[in-house]
Structures are given as structure tokens and as C-alpha cells.
mmCIF file of C-alpha atoms in Angstrom:
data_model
loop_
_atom_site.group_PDB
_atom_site.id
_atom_site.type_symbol
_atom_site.label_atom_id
_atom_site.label_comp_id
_atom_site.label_asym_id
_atom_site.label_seq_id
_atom_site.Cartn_x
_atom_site.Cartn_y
_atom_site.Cartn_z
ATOM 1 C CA UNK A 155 76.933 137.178 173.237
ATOM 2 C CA UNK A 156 77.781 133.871 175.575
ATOM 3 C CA UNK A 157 78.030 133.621 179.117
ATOM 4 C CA UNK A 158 78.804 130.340 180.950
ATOM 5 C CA UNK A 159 78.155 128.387 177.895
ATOM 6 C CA UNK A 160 75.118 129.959 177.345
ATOM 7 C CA UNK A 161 74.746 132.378 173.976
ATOM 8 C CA UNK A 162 71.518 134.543 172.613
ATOM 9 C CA UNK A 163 71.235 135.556 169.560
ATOM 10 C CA UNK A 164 68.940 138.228 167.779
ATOM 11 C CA UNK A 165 67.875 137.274 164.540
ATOM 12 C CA UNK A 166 65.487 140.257 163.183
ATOM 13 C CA UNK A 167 64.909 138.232 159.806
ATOM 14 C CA UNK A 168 67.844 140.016 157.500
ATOM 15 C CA UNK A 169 68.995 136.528 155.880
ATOM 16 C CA UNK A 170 72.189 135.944 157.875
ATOM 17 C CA UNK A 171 71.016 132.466 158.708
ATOM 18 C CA UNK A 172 74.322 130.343 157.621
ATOM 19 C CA UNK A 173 76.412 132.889 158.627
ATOM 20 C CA UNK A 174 74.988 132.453 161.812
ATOM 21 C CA UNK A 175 75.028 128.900 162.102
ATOM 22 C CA UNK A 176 79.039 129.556 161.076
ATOM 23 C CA UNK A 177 79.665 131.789 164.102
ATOM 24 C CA UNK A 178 77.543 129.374 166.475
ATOM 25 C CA UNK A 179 79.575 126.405 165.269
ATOM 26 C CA UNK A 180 82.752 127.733 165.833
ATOM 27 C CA UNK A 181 81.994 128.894 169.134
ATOM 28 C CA UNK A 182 80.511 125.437 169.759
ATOM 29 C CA UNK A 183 83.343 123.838 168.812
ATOM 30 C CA UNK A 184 85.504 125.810 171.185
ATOM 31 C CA UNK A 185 83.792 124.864 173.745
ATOM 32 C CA UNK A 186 82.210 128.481 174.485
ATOM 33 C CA UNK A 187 78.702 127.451 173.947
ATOM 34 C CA UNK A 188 76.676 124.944 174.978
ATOM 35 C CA UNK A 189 72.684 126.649 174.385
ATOM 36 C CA UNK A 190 72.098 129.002 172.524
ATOM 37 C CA UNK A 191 68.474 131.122 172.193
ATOM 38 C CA UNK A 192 67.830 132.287 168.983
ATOM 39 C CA UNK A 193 65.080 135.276 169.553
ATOM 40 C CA UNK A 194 63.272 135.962 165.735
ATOM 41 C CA UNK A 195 60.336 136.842 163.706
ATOM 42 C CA UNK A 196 57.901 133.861 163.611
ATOM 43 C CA UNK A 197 58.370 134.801 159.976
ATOM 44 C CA UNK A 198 61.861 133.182 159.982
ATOM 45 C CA UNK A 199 61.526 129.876 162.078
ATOM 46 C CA UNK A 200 60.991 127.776 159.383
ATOM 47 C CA UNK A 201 64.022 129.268 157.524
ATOM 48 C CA UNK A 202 66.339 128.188 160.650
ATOM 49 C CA UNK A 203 64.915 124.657 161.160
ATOM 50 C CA UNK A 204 65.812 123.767 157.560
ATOM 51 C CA UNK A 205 69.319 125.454 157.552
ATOM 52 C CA UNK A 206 70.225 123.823 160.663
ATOM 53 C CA UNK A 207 69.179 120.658 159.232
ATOM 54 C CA UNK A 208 71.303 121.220 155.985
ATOM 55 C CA UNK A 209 73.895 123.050 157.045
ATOM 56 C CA UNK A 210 74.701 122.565 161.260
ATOM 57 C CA UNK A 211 77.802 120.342 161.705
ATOM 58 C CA UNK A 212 76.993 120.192 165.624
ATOM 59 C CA UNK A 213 74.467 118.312 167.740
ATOM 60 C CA UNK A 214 71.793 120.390 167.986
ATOM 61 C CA UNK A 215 68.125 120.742 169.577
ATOM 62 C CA UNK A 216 65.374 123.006 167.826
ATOM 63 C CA UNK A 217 62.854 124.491 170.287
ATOM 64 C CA UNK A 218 60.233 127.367 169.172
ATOM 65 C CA UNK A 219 58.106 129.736 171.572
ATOM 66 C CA UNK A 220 56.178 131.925 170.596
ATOM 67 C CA UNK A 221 53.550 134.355 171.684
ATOM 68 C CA UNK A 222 52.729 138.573 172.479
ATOM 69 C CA UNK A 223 52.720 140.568 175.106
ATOM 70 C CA UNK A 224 49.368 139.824 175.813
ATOM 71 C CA UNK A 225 49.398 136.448 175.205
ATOM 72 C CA UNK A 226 51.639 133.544 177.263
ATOM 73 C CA UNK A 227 54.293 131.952 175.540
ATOM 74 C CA UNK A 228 53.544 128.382 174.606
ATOM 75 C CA UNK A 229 56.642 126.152 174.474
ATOM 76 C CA UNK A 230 56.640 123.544 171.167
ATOM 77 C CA UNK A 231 59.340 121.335 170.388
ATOM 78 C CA UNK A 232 59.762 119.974 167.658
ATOM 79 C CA UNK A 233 61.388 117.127 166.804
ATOM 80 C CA UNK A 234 65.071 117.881 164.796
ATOM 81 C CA UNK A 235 66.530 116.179 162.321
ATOM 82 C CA UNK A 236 69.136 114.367 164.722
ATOM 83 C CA UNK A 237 66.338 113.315 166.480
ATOM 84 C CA UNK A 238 65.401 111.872 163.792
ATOM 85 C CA UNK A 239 68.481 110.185 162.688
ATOM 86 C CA UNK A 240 68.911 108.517 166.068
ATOM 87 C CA UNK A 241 64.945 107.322 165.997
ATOM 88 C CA UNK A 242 66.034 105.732 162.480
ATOM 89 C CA UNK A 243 69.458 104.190 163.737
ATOM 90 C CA UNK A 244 67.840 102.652 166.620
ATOM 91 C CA UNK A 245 65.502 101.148 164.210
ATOM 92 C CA UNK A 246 67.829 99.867 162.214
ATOM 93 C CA UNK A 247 69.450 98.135 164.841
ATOM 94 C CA UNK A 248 66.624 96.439 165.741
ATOM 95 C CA UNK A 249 65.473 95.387 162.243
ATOM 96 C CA UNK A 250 69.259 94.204 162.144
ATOM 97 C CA UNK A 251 68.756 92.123 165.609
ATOM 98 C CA UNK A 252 65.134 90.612 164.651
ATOM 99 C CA UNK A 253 65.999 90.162 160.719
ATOM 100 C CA UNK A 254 62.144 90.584 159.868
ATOM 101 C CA UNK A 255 60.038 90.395 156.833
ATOM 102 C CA UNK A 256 57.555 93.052 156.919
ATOM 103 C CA UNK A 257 59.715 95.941 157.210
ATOM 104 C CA UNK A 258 56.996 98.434 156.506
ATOM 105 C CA UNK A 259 55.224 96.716 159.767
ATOM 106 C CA UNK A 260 57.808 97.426 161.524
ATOM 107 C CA UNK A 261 58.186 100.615 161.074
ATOM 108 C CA UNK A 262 54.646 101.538 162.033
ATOM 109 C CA UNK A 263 54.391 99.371 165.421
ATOM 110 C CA UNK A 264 57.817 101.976 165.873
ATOM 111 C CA UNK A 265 55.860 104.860 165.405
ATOM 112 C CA UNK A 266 52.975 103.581 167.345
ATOM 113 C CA UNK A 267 55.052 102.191 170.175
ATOM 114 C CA UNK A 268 57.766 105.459 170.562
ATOM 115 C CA UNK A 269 54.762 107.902 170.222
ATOM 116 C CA UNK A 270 56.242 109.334 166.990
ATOM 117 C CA UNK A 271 53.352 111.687 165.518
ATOM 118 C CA UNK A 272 55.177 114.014 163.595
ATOM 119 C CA UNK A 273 54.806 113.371 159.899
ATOM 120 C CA UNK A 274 57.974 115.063 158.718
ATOM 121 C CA UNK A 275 59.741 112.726 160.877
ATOM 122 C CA UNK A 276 57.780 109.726 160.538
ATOM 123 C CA UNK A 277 58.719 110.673 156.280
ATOM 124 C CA UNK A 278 62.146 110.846 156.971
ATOM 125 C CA UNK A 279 62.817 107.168 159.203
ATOM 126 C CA UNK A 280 60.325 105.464 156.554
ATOM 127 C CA UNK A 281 62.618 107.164 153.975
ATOM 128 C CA UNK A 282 65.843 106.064 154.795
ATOM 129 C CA UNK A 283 64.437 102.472 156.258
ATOM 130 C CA UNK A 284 63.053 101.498 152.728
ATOM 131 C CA UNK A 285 65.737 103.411 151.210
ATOM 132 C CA UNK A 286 68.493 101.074 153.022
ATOM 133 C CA UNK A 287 66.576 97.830 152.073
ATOM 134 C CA UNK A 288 66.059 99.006 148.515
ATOM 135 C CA UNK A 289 69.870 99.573 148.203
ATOM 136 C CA UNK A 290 71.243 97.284 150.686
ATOM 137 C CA UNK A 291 73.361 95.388 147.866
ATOM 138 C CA UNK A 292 75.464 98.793 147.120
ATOM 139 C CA UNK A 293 75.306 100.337 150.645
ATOM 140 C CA UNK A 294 77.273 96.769 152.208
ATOM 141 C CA UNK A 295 79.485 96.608 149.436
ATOM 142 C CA UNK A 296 80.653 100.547 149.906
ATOM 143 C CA UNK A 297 81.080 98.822 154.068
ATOM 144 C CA UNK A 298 83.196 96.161 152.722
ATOM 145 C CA UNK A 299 85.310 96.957 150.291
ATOM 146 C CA UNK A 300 86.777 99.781 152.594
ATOM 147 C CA UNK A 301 87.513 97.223 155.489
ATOM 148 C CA UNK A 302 90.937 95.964 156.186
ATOM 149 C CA UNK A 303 91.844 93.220 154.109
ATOM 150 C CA UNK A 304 91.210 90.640 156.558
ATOM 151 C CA UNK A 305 87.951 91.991 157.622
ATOM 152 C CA UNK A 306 84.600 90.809 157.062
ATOM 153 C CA UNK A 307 81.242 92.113 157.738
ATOM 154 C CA UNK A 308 80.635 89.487 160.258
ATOM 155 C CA UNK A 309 83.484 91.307 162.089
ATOM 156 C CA UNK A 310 81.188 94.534 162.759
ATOM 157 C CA UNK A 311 79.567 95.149 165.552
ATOM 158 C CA UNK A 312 75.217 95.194 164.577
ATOM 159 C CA UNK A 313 75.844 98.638 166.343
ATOM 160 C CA UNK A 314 78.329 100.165 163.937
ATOM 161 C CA UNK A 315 76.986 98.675 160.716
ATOM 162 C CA UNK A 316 73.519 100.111 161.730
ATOM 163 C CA UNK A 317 75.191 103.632 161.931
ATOM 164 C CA UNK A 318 77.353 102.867 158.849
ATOM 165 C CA UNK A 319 73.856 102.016 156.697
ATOM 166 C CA UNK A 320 72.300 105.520 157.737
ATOM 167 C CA UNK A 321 75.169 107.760 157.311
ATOM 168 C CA UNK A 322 76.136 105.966 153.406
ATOM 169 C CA UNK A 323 72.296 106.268 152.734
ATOM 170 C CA UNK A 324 72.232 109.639 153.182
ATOM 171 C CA UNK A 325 75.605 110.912 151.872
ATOM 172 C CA UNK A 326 74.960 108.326 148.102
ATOM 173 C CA UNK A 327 70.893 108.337 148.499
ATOM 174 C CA UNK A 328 69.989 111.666 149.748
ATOM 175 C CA UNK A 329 70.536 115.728 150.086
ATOM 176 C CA UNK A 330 71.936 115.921 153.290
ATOM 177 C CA UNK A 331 76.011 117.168 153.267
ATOM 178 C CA UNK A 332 78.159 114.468 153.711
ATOM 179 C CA UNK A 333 79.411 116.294 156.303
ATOM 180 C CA UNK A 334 76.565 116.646 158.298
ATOM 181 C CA UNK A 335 76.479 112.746 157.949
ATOM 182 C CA UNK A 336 79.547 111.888 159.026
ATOM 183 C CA UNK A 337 79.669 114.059 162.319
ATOM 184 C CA UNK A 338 76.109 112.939 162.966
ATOM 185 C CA UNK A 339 77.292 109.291 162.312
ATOM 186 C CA UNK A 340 80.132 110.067 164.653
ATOM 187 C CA UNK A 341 78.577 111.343 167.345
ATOM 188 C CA UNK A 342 75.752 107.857 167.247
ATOM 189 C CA UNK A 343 78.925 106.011 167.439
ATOM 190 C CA UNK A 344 80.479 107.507 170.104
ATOM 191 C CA UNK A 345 76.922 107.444 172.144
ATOM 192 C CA UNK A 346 75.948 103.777 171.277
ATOM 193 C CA UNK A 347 79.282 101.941 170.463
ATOM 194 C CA UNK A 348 82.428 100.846 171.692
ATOM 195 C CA UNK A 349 85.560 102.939 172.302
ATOM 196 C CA UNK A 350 86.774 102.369 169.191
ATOM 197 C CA UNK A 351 83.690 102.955 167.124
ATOM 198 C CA UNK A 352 83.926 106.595 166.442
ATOM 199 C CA UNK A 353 87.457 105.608 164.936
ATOM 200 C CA UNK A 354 85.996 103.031 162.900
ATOM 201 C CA UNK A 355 83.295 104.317 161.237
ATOM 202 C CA UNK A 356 84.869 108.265 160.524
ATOM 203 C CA UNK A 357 87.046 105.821 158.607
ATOM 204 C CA UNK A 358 85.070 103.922 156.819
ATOM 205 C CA UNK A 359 82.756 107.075 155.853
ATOM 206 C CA UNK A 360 85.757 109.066 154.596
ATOM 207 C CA UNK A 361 86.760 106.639 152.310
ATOM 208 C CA UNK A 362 83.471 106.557 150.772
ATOM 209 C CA UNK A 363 83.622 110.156 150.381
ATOM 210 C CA UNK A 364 86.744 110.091 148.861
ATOM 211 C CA UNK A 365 85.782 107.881 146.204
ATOM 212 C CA UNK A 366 82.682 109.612 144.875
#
């Protein structure tokens, strides 16, 4: 049900997860919700964080409460994996600004200096950090060879090709859906670059895509 943007959702634990996520999508997309509060078995919140990571083509936010009647609710968020993704782009961006050595180093005065604690998420930006600089070679030549003909990489903006680096990372170096990369990508894009960035890299990404 959705009112004002706002939708709820039962979810008594019967596997309908995806299709879910379908229906909340769609609706998103519309425009005819904004929130929406997923009430489940504790049983099942792990379930829904990792299909939402997989599978959710919209920004999203994951939040759990839980508690009894007895008992009050504690509040926990946790951090998502587009939280994620934009902790690891803006590090990227700044590894691309300060051109550093130690890239491990850097990753841990990050942590320390953003209060990062989680360890699933602290896995994830060391992941795709070490996994960029480990295939940098492939991951700029992907960039390139999809530009205009009288493009260089010198052209882009440190802002778009630290987008560009995540989202080809994980679409050729890890199991997220592509799609889920490129509308994440996207949306970075459209929050951190210029007006034609969103544009620009959707472009570049699709062409990627289409050649694997």
C-alpha cells in the first residue's frame, strides 16, 4: 500500500523477496514511492539486505529495528551497498587527485578518518580499490577505446573516470548485475558531476556491456 510517497510492506517470510523488490521498483520508478517500511521476521533480514544488494535497480537505504512487545525497539542502520559504492568512488577520486604510493595506507587512514567500522563494508572499498589498481591496464583501455575518436583520457573529468573505474570493476571483476552498476554509476554521476556526466558515462558503460 503507498500513501504520499510513502509504502509498507508485510513480508511474513514466504520467499517473495525479488518479486517484491520488482513491485517496489516499479512503483519507485513511477514516482509513487519514495520510503518504503518493510515489516518481517528477524528471520528474513538478512535475506532482503543481500537481494537488494544484487538485485535493486533503485537508490536505496537499508534500516533494521527490531524488538517485542516488551522490549523497545532499537534502531540499527546499517550501512548498504550504495553506501558503499559512493564511500569507494569518493576514494577513488581522491587516490586519483593525490596519485599516491601506498594505496593500502590510504585506504585505512579512510576508514579511520570517515569512521567506517563495518567490516563488510570496509571488505568491499578495499576490494574494489586493489581490484582497480590490480587491473587498471584493462579497466582504462575498456574507458578509451569507447571514447570518440578524438578523445583522450586526459579529456575526462577525475570525477567521471573515478565513477567509470568502479562501475567497469564491478560489471568485468565482480558479481554485482551490470545493471545494478550502471544505474548506481549513473546516479554518482548525476550527484558529483557535470550536466553532462550522466550522458557520458551511461554511454561509455553500455558499450562495455555490449561487447562482453
Amino acid at each position: 500500500m503507498t500513501n504520499h510517497g510513502f509504502g509498507l510492506l508485510y513480508e511474513m517470510g514466504c520467499g517473495k523477496t525479488l518479486t517484491a523488490i520488482a513491485i517496489t521498483g516499479a512503483a519507485f520508478l513511477k514516482g509513487k514511492v519514495k520510503k518504503l517500511l518493510v515489516v518481517a521476521p528477524a528471520s528474513v533480514v538478512p535475506v532482503w539486505s543481500k537481494e537488494f544488494d544484487n538485485f535493486a535497480d533503485f537508490p536505496y537505504m537499508v534500516g533494521t529495528m527490531q524488538g517485542t512487545a516488551n522490549k523497545k525497539i532499537e534502531r540499527n542502520i546499517t550501512m548498504n551497498r550504495s553506501d558503499m559504492r559512493e564511500h569507494a568512488f569518493k576514494l577513488i577520486y581522491s587516490l586519483e587527485i593525490q596519485k599516491v604510493d601506498n594505496i593500502q595506507e590510504q585506504v585505512d587512514l579512510y576508514f579511520e578518518s570517515n569512521n567506517i567500522k563495518d567490516e563488510e563494508a570496509k571488505k568491499y572499498i578495499t576490494d574494489a580499490i586493489l581490484g582497480i589498481e590490480k587491473n587498471k591496464a584493462e579497466i582504462l583501455s575498456d574507458i578509451e577505446k569507447n571514447l570518440k575518436e578524438e578523445w583522450k583520457l586526459n579529456r575526462i573529468s577525475k570525477m567521471d573516470l573515478s565513477v567509470l573505474k568502479l562501475a567497469i570493476y564491478e560489471i568485468k571483476f565482480s558479481e554485482v548485475p551490470y545493471k545494478v552498476s550502471i544505474n548506481e554509476a549513473v546516479e554518482l554521476a548525476k550527484k558529483y558531476g557535470e550536466d553532462k556526466s550522466k550522458k557520458f558515462v551511461n554511454g561509455i558503460l553500455a558499450s562495455i556491456v555490449k561487447e562482453m
